[in-house]
Amino acid sequence: MCGILGFIGTPDKGFEVRWEQAQSLQYHRGPDYQSEKKIIYKKNKLFLGFQRLSIIDLNPGANQPMITKKDDKLIIFNGEIYNFIELKQELISNGCLFTTNSDTEVLLNALNFWGPEKACSKLNGMWAFAFIDLKSGDIFLSKDRFGKKPLYYYLSENGLYFASEAKSLLKMIGKKFTLNYQVIGEFLFQSQINASNTYFLKDIYQIPANSIIHFSFSDKVAKQETMQYWNLPNEESDEKISNNLIQVIRKKFFNAVNLRLRSDVPVGILLSGGLDSSSIASAVKHLNNSDV
């Protein structure tokens, strides 16, 4: 769990104080490193904040915001790219160079080399990121296929605000919002959470799962388009349960668990006592060949 937050636009009076307060509200998300970067781009100012919980590559060089060698593109990123080693080899074969062992640098190079839509379709992981092109004046906000990582945003006349937590977002904005009774009703009467990309307050939104939202800030900050890089396959099969099918599922499951064991810190398992967490613990025991 890391935290990201940012603003692009023309800050109003008192914004810098609110910005620092918003940063502090997310410190619990990243006890290992906190940072910020401020950039002036034409008429707009960029404020980018990051709180890091170090999992892959514990060295300072893997900290964020991370910027390309040409200083033209940068990223802040919450999550983990499980297949970063395989992607790194593919990028190296295409001439990309690396200075860290982090999945962040792999993600940055992938977005730079393939573009956001194609890069996201190649990722195996969970993420919420802001990828910024300082050459073209574009920012891309994205979430993983099932929306595991949170990312809220608000677009106003002043600019674009975004954050990993709604309370940080609201602190940055510094204004009151009216209640979204539709979302409140879904929560209170139907026990639905995140049933849509709206929030308890009107005009506050979440980045949709399996999506990339493109904003331009070369002049006035504006939303350009929403892209879906993946859809859950809607396929039916007449194949009956067989030893062959069981082995196929077993292989996929073990491969998924094995990818998630990639870590430069000790790995823990959250046990609920159910079939899913017990199966994961059993797979870890088998793959690690050591006590869990």
Short mmCIF file of N, CA and C in Angstrom, two decimals, residues 167-292:
data_model
loop_
_atom_site.label_atom_id
_atom_site.label_comp_id
_atom_site.label_asym_id
_atom_site.label_seq_id
_atom_site.Cartn_x
_atom_site.Cartn_y
_atom_site.Cartn_z
N LYS A 167 -10.43 11.64 1.62
CA LYS A 167 -10.20 12.69 2.61
C LYS A 167 -9.03 13.58 2.21
N SER A 168 -8.01 13.02 1.58
CA SER A 168 -6.89 13.83 1.08
C SER A 168 -7.33 14.71 -0.07
N LEU A 169 -8.15 14.14 -0.94
CA LEU A 169 -8.68 14.90 -2.07
C LEU A 169 -9.49 16.09 -1.58
N LEU A 170 -10.39 15.86 -0.62
CA LEU A 170 -11.24 16.92 -0.10
C LEU A 170 -10.42 18.00 0.60
N LYS A 171 -9.36 17.60 1.29
CA LYS A 171 -8.50 18.58 1.96
C LYS A 171 -7.82 19.47 0.93
N MET A 172 -7.36 18.90 -0.17
CA MET A 172 -6.73 19.69 -1.23
C MET A 172 -7.71 20.70 -1.83
N ILE A 173 -8.93 20.24 -2.08
CA ILE A 173 -9.92 21.08 -2.75
C ILE A 173 -10.35 22.24 -1.86
N GLY A 174 -10.63 21.94 -0.59
CA GLY A 174 -10.96 23.00 0.36
C GLY A 174 -12.34 23.61 0.20
N LYS A 175 -13.32 22.82 -0.22
CA LYS A 175 -14.69 23.34 -0.34
C LYS A 175 -15.66 22.24 0.08
N LYS A 176 -16.90 22.63 0.34
CA LYS A 176 -17.93 21.67 0.72
C LYS A 176 -18.69 21.21 -0.51
N PHE A 177 -19.12 19.95 -0.47
CA PHE A 177 -19.87 19.36 -1.57
C PHE A 177 -21.25 18.92 -1.08
N THR A 178 -22.21 18.87 -1.99
CA THR A 178 -23.52 18.34 -1.64
C THR A 178 -23.48 16.82 -1.65
N LEU A 179 -24.39 16.21 -0.90
CA LEU A 179 -24.42 14.76 -0.78
C LEU A 179 -24.99 14.12 -2.04
N ASN A 180 -24.46 12.95 -2.35
CA ASN A 180 -24.97 12.15 -3.46
C ASN A 180 -25.92 11.10 -2.86
N TYR A 181 -27.20 11.40 -2.84
CA TYR A 181 -28.17 10.54 -2.15
C TYR A 181 -28.32 9.18 -2.82
N GLN A 182 -28.06 9.09 -4.10
CA GLN A 182 -28.13 7.81 -4.79
C GLN A 182 -27.09 6.85 -4.22
N VAL A 183 -25.86 7.31 -4.09
CA VAL A 183 -24.79 6.47 -3.56
C VAL A 183 -25.03 6.15 -2.08
N ILE A 184 -25.49 7.14 -1.32
CA ILE A 184 -25.77 6.93 0.10
C ILE A 184 -26.87 5.89 0.27
N GLY A 185 -27.92 5.97 -0.56
CA GLY A 185 -29.00 5.01 -0.49
C GLY A 185 -28.55 3.60 -0.82
N GLU A 186 -27.72 3.47 -1.86
CA GLU A 186 -27.19 2.15 -2.23
C GLU A 186 -26.39 1.54 -1.08
N PHE A 187 -25.67 2.40 -0.36
CA PHE A 187 -24.85 1.91 0.75
C PHE A 187 -25.72 1.54 1.96
N LEU A 188 -26.67 2.39 2.33
CA LEU A 188 -27.45 2.18 3.54
C LEU A 188 -28.51 1.08 3.38
N PHE A 189 -29.16 1.04 2.22
CA PHE A 189 -30.29 0.14 2.06
C PHE A 189 -29.96 -1.14 1.30
N GLN A 190 -28.88 -1.12 0.53
CA GLN A 190 -28.52 -2.31 -0.25
C GLN A 190 -27.13 -2.84 0.09
N SER A 191 -26.44 -2.16 1.01
CA SER A 191 -25.08 -2.56 1.43
C SER A 191 -24.12 -2.61 0.24
N GLN A 192 -24.32 -1.74 -0.74
CA GLN A 192 -23.46 -1.69 -1.92
C GLN A 192 -22.36 -0.65 -1.74
N ILE A 193 -21.13 -1.07 -1.99
CA ILE A 193 -19.98 -0.16 -1.95
C ILE A 193 -19.32 -0.20 -3.32
N ASN A 194 -18.99 0.96 -3.85
CA ASN A 194 -18.36 1.06 -5.17
C ASN A 194 -19.20 0.40 -6.25
N ALA A 195 -20.52 0.57 -6.14
CA ALA A 195 -21.40 0.03 -7.18
C ALA A 195 -21.27 0.81 -8.48
N SER A 196 -20.74 2.02 -8.40
CA SER A 196 -20.49 2.84 -9.58
C SER A 196 -19.20 3.62 -9.34
N ASN A 197 -18.86 4.50 -10.27
CA ASN A 197 -17.63 5.29 -10.13
C ASN A 197 -17.89 6.63 -9.45
N THR A 198 -19.10 6.80 -8.91
CA THR A 198 -19.42 8.01 -8.17
C THR A 198 -19.10 7.80 -6.69
N TYR A 199 -19.24 8.89 -5.91
CA TYR A 199 -18.86 8.86 -4.50
C TYR A 199 -20.01 9.41 -3.66
N PHE A 200 -19.87 9.38 -2.35
CA PHE A 200 -20.90 9.88 -1.44
C PHE A 200 -21.17 11.38 -1.62
N LEU A 201 -20.21 12.08 -2.24
CA LEU A 201 -20.35 13.51 -2.50
C LEU A 201 -20.42 13.75 -4.00
N LYS A 202 -21.31 14.64 -4.43
CA LYS A 202 -21.47 14.93 -5.85
C LYS A 202 -20.20 15.54 -6.43
N ASP A 203 -19.91 15.18 -7.67
CA ASP A 203 -18.78 15.70 -8.45
C ASP A 203 -17.44 15.08 -8.07
N ILE A 204 -17.43 14.18 -7.07
CA ILE A 204 -16.23 13.41 -6.76
C ILE A 204 -16.37 12.05 -7.43
N TYR A 205 -15.35 11.63 -8.18
CA TYR A 205 -15.43 10.39 -8.93
C TYR A 205 -14.23 9.50 -8.63
N GLN A 206 -14.40 8.23 -8.97
CA GLN A 206 -13.29 7.28 -8.93
C GLN A 206 -12.89 6.93 -10.37
N ILE A 207 -11.61 6.69 -10.57
CA ILE A 207 -11.18 6.17 -11.86
C ILE A 207 -11.79 4.78 -12.01
N PRO A 208 -12.46 4.47 -13.12
CA PRO A 208 -13.08 3.15 -13.27
C PRO A 208 -12.04 2.04 -13.36
N ALA A 209 -12.44 0.84 -12.96
CA ALA A 209 -11.58 -0.32 -13.14
C ALA A 209 -11.33 -0.54 -14.63
N ASN A 210 -10.22 -1.21 -14.93
CA ASN A 210 -9.77 -1.54 -16.30
C ASN A 210 -9.86 -0.35 -17.26
N SER A 211 -9.53 0.83 -16.76
CA SER A 211 -9.67 2.04 -17.59
C SER A 211 -8.47 2.98 -17.45
N ILE A 212 -8.35 3.84 -18.44
CA ILE A 212 -7.39 4.94 -18.44
C ILE A 212 -8.18 6.19 -18.80
N ILE A 213 -8.06 7.23 -17.98
CA ILE A 213 -8.68 8.51 -18.34
C ILE A 213 -7.57 9.49 -18.73
N HIS A 214 -7.74 10.07 -19.89
CA HIS A 214 -6.75 10.98 -20.47
C HIS A 214 -7.21 12.42 -20.27
N PHE A 215 -6.35 13.24 -19.64
CA PHE A 215 -6.59 14.66 -19.47
C PHE A 215 -5.46 15.42 -20.18
N SER A 216 -5.80 16.60 -20.69
CA SER A 216 -4.80 17.48 -21.28
C SER A 216 -4.61 18.70 -20.40
N PHE A 217 -3.37 19.14 -20.22
CA PHE A 217 -3.11 20.36 -19.45
C PHE A 217 -2.16 21.30 -20.20
N SER A 218 -2.10 21.14 -21.54
CA SER A 218 -1.24 22.02 -22.33
C SER A 218 -1.75 23.46 -22.30
N ASP A 219 -3.06 23.61 -22.09
CA ASP A 219 -3.67 24.94 -21.90
C ASP A 219 -4.56 24.83 -20.67
N LYS A 220 -5.85 24.94 -20.84
CA LYS A 220 -6.77 24.71 -19.73
C LYS A 220 -6.90 23.21 -19.50
N VAL A 221 -6.92 22.78 -18.24
CA VAL A 221 -7.02 21.36 -17.92
C VAL A 221 -8.39 20.84 -18.35
N ALA A 222 -8.40 19.79 -19.17
CA ALA A 222 -9.65 19.27 -19.71
C ALA A 222 -9.58 17.75 -19.86
N LYS A 223 -10.72 17.12 -19.66
CA LYS A 223 -10.82 15.68 -19.86
C LYS A 223 -10.95 15.38 -21.35
N GLN A 224 -10.16 14.45 -21.85
CA GLN A 224 -10.16 14.14 -23.27
C GLN A 224 -10.96 12.88 -23.60
N GLU A 225 -10.63 11.76 -22.96
CA GLU A 225 -11.30 10.51 -23.28
C GLU A 225 -11.06 9.48 -22.19
N THR A 226 -11.93 8.48 -22.15
CA THR A 226 -11.77 7.32 -21.28
C THR A 226 -11.55 6.10 -22.14
N MET A 227 -10.50 5.36 -21.86
CA MET A 227 -10.16 4.17 -22.65
C MET A 227 -10.26 2.93 -21.77
N GLN A 228 -10.85 1.88 -22.29
CA GLN A 228 -10.86 0.58 -21.63
C GLN A 228 -9.84 -0.30 -22.32
N TYR A 229 -8.87 -0.79 -21.55
CA TYR A 229 -7.81 -1.61 -22.14
C TYR A 229 -8.09 -3.10 -22.01
N TRP A 230 -9.18 -3.48 -21.32
CA TRP A 230 -9.49 -4.90 -21.09
C TRP A 230 -10.95 -5.06 -20.75
N ASN A 231 -11.52 -6.20 -21.12
CA ASN A 231 -12.87 -6.58 -20.71
C ASN A 231 -12.86 -8.03 -20.28
N LEU A 232 -13.63 -8.35 -19.26
CA LEU A 232 -13.74 -9.73 -18.81
C LEU A 232 -14.31 -10.57 -19.94
N PRO A 233 -13.60 -11.61 -20.39
CA PRO A 233 -14.11 -12.43 -21.50
C PRO A 233 -15.45 -13.08 -21.14
N ASN A 234 -16.41 -12.94 -22.04
CA ASN A 234 -17.73 -13.53 -21.84
C ASN A 234 -17.80 -14.81 -22.66
N GLU A 235 -17.26 -15.87 -22.10
CA GLU A 235 -17.16 -17.13 -22.83
C GLU A 235 -17.79 -18.26 -22.03
N GLU A 236 -18.47 -19.15 -22.72
CA GLU A 236 -19.03 -20.33 -22.10
C GLU A 236 -18.31 -21.57 -22.63
N SER A 237 -18.23 -22.59 -21.78
CA SER A 237 -17.56 -23.82 -22.18
C SER A 237 -18.43 -25.02 -21.81
N ASP A 238 -18.47 -25.98 -22.70
CA ASP A 238 -19.19 -27.23 -22.44
C ASP A 238 -18.29 -28.29 -21.83
N GLU A 239 -17.01 -27.91 -21.61
CA GLU A 239 -16.05 -28.88 -21.09
C GLU A 239 -16.44 -29.31 -19.68
N LYS A 240 -16.52 -30.60 -19.47
CA LYS A 240 -16.87 -31.13 -18.16
C LYS A 240 -15.62 -31.18 -17.28
N ILE A 241 -15.86 -31.20 -15.97
CA ILE A 241 -14.74 -31.28 -15.03
C ILE A 241 -13.99 -32.58 -15.27
N SER A 242 -12.71 -32.45 -15.47
CA SER A 242 -11.86 -33.62 -15.74
C SER A 242 -10.52 -33.39 -15.08
N ASN A 243 -9.72 -34.45 -15.04
CA ASN A 243 -8.38 -34.31 -14.46
C ASN A 243 -7.56 -33.29 -15.23
N ASN A 244 -7.77 -33.24 -16.55
CA ASN A 244 -7.02 -32.29 -17.37
C ASN A 244 -7.39 -30.85 -17.01
N LEU A 245 -8.71 -30.58 -16.85
CA LEU A 245 -9.17 -29.24 -16.49
C LEU A 245 -8.68 -28.86 -15.09
N ILE A 246 -8.71 -29.81 -14.19
CA ILE A 246 -8.21 -29.55 -12.83
C ILE A 246 -6.74 -29.16 -12.85
N GLN A 247 -5.96 -29.84 -13.67
CA GLN A 247 -4.53 -29.54 -13.76
C GLN A 247 -4.27 -28.17 -14.38
N VAL A 248 -5.11 -27.80 -15.36
CA VAL A 248 -4.99 -26.48 -15.98
C VAL A 248 -5.23 -25.38 -14.94
N ILE A 249 -6.30 -25.54 -14.16
CA ILE A 249 -6.63 -24.55 -13.13
C ILE A 249 -5.55 -24.53 -12.05
N ARG A 250 -5.07 -25.70 -11.67
CA ARG A 250 -4.02 -25.80 -10.65
C ARG A 250 -2.76 -25.05 -11.10
N LYS A 251 -2.39 -25.23 -12.36
CA LYS A 251 -1.20 -24.57 -12.89
C LYS A 251 -1.37 -23.05 -12.89
N LYS A 252 -2.53 -22.58 -13.32
CA LYS A 252 -2.79 -21.13 -13.33
C LYS A 252 -2.76 -20.56 -11.92
N PHE A 253 -3.35 -21.28 -11.00
CA PHE A 253 -3.40 -20.82 -9.60
C PHE A 253 -2.00 -20.74 -9.00
N PHE A 254 -1.21 -21.79 -9.20
CA PHE A 254 0.16 -21.80 -8.65
C PHE A 254 1.02 -20.72 -9.30
N ASN A 255 0.84 -20.49 -10.61
CA ASN A 255 1.59 -19.43 -11.28
C ASN A 255 1.23 -18.06 -10.70
N ALA A 256 -0.07 -17.85 -10.43
CA ALA A 256 -0.52 -16.57 -9.88
C ALA A 256 0.07 -16.34 -8.49
N VAL A 257 0.05 -17.37 -7.65
CA VAL A 257 0.62 -17.25 -6.31
C VAL A 257 2.12 -17.02 -6.38
N ASN A 258 2.79 -17.73 -7.27
CA ASN A 258 4.24 -17.62 -7.39
C ASN A 258 4.68 -16.21 -7.78
N LEU A 259 3.94 -15.57 -8.69
CA LEU A 259 4.25 -14.20 -9.10
C LEU A 259 4.15 -13.24 -7.91
N ARG A 260 3.18 -13.49 -7.04
CA ARG A 260 2.96 -12.60 -5.90
C ARG A 260 3.95 -12.82 -4.76
N LEU A 261 4.78 -13.84 -4.87
CA LEU A 261 5.82 -14.08 -3.87
C LEU A 261 7.09 -13.28 -4.17
N ARG A 262 7.10 -12.56 -5.28
CA ARG A 262 8.25 -11.73 -5.60
C ARG A 262 8.27 -10.53 -4.67
N SER A 263 9.28 -10.45 -3.83
CA SER A 263 9.31 -9.39 -2.83
C SER A 263 10.71 -9.29 -2.26
N ASP A 264 11.09 -8.05 -1.90
CA ASP A 264 12.37 -7.82 -1.22
C ASP A 264 12.19 -7.64 0.28
N VAL A 265 10.99 -7.92 0.76
CA VAL A 265 10.69 -7.91 2.19
C VAL A 265 9.92 -9.20 2.51
N PRO A 266 9.82 -9.57 3.79
CA PRO A 266 9.07 -10.79 4.14
C PRO A 266 7.62 -10.73 3.65
N VAL A 267 7.12 -11.88 3.23
CA VAL A 267 5.75 -11.98 2.72
C VAL A 267 4.84 -12.54 3.81
N GLY A 268 3.66 -11.93 3.97
CA GLY A 268 2.68 -12.43 4.93
C GLY A 268 1.42 -12.87 4.21
N ILE A 269 0.64 -13.71 4.87
CA ILE A 269 -0.62 -14.19 4.33
C ILE A 269 -1.73 -13.85 5.31
N LEU A 270 -2.78 -13.22 4.81
CA LEU A 270 -3.94 -12.91 5.63
C LEU A 270 -4.89 -14.10 5.59
N LEU A 271 -5.06 -14.77 6.75
CA LEU A 271 -5.88 -15.98 6.82
C LEU A 271 -7.25 -15.65 7.39
N SER A 272 -8.29 -16.01 6.62
CA SER A 272 -9.66 -15.82 7.09
C SER A 272 -10.27 -17.14 7.57
N GLY A 273 -9.57 -18.24 7.29
CA GLY A 273 -10.12 -19.55 7.62
C GLY A 273 -10.95 -20.14 6.51
N GLY A 274 -11.08 -19.40 5.40
CA GLY A 274 -11.88 -19.88 4.28
C GLY A 274 -11.06 -20.70 3.29
N LEU A 275 -11.75 -21.18 2.27
CA LEU A 275 -11.11 -22.03 1.26
C LEU A 275 -10.06 -21.27 0.47
N ASP A 276 -10.34 -19.98 0.17
CA ASP A 276 -9.42 -19.22 -0.69
C ASP A 276 -8.09 -18.97 0.00
N SER A 277 -8.10 -18.41 1.23
CA SER A 277 -6.84 -18.11 1.90
C SER A 277 -6.09 -19.38 2.30
N SER A 278 -6.83 -20.45 2.64
CA SER A 278 -6.18 -21.72 2.97
C SER A 278 -5.49 -22.30 1.74
N SER A 279 -6.12 -22.16 0.57
CA SER A 279 -5.51 -22.65 -0.67
C SER A 279 -4.24 -21.86 -1.00
N ILE A 280 -4.29 -20.54 -0.78
CA ILE A 280 -3.11 -19.71 -1.02
C ILE A 280 -1.97 -20.11 -0.10
N ALA A 281 -2.29 -20.32 1.19
CA ALA A 281 -1.26 -20.72 2.16
C ALA A 281 -0.65 -22.06 1.78
N SER A 282 -1.49 -22.98 1.32
CA SER A 282 -0.99 -24.29 0.90
C SER A 282 -0.08 -24.17 -0.31
N ALA A 283 -0.47 -23.31 -1.27
CA ALA A 283 0.35 -23.11 -2.46
C ALA A 283 1.70 -22.47 -2.10
N VAL A 284 1.67 -21.50 -1.19
CA VAL A 284 2.92 -20.86 -0.75
C VAL A 284 3.85 -21.88 -0.11
N LYS A 285 3.28 -22.74 0.74
CA LYS A 285 4.05 -23.80 1.39
C LYS A 285 4.70 -24.70 0.34
N HIS A 286 3.94 -25.05 -0.68
CA HIS A 286 4.44 -25.92 -1.74
C HIS A 286 5.53 -25.23 -2.56
N LEU A 287 5.31 -23.97 -2.92
CA LEU A 287 6.25 -23.26 -3.79
C LEU A 287 7.52 -22.84 -3.04
N ASN A 288 7.36 -22.46 -1.79
CA ASN A 288 8.51 -22.01 -0.99
C ASN A 288 9.33 -23.16 -0.45
N ASN A 289 8.67 -24.29 -0.25
CA ASN A 289 9.31 -25.45 0.34
C ASN A 289 9.95 -25.10 1.68
N SER A 290 9.25 -24.31 2.45
CA SER A 290 9.73 -23.90 3.77
C SER A 290 8.55 -23.63 4.67
N ASP A 291 8.82 -23.43 5.94
CA ASP A 291 7.74 -23.18 6.88
C ASP A 291 7.04 -21.86 6.59
N VAL A 292 5.75 -21.84 6.71
CA VAL A 292 4.96 -20.63 6.54
C VAL A 292 4.29 -20.31 7.87
#
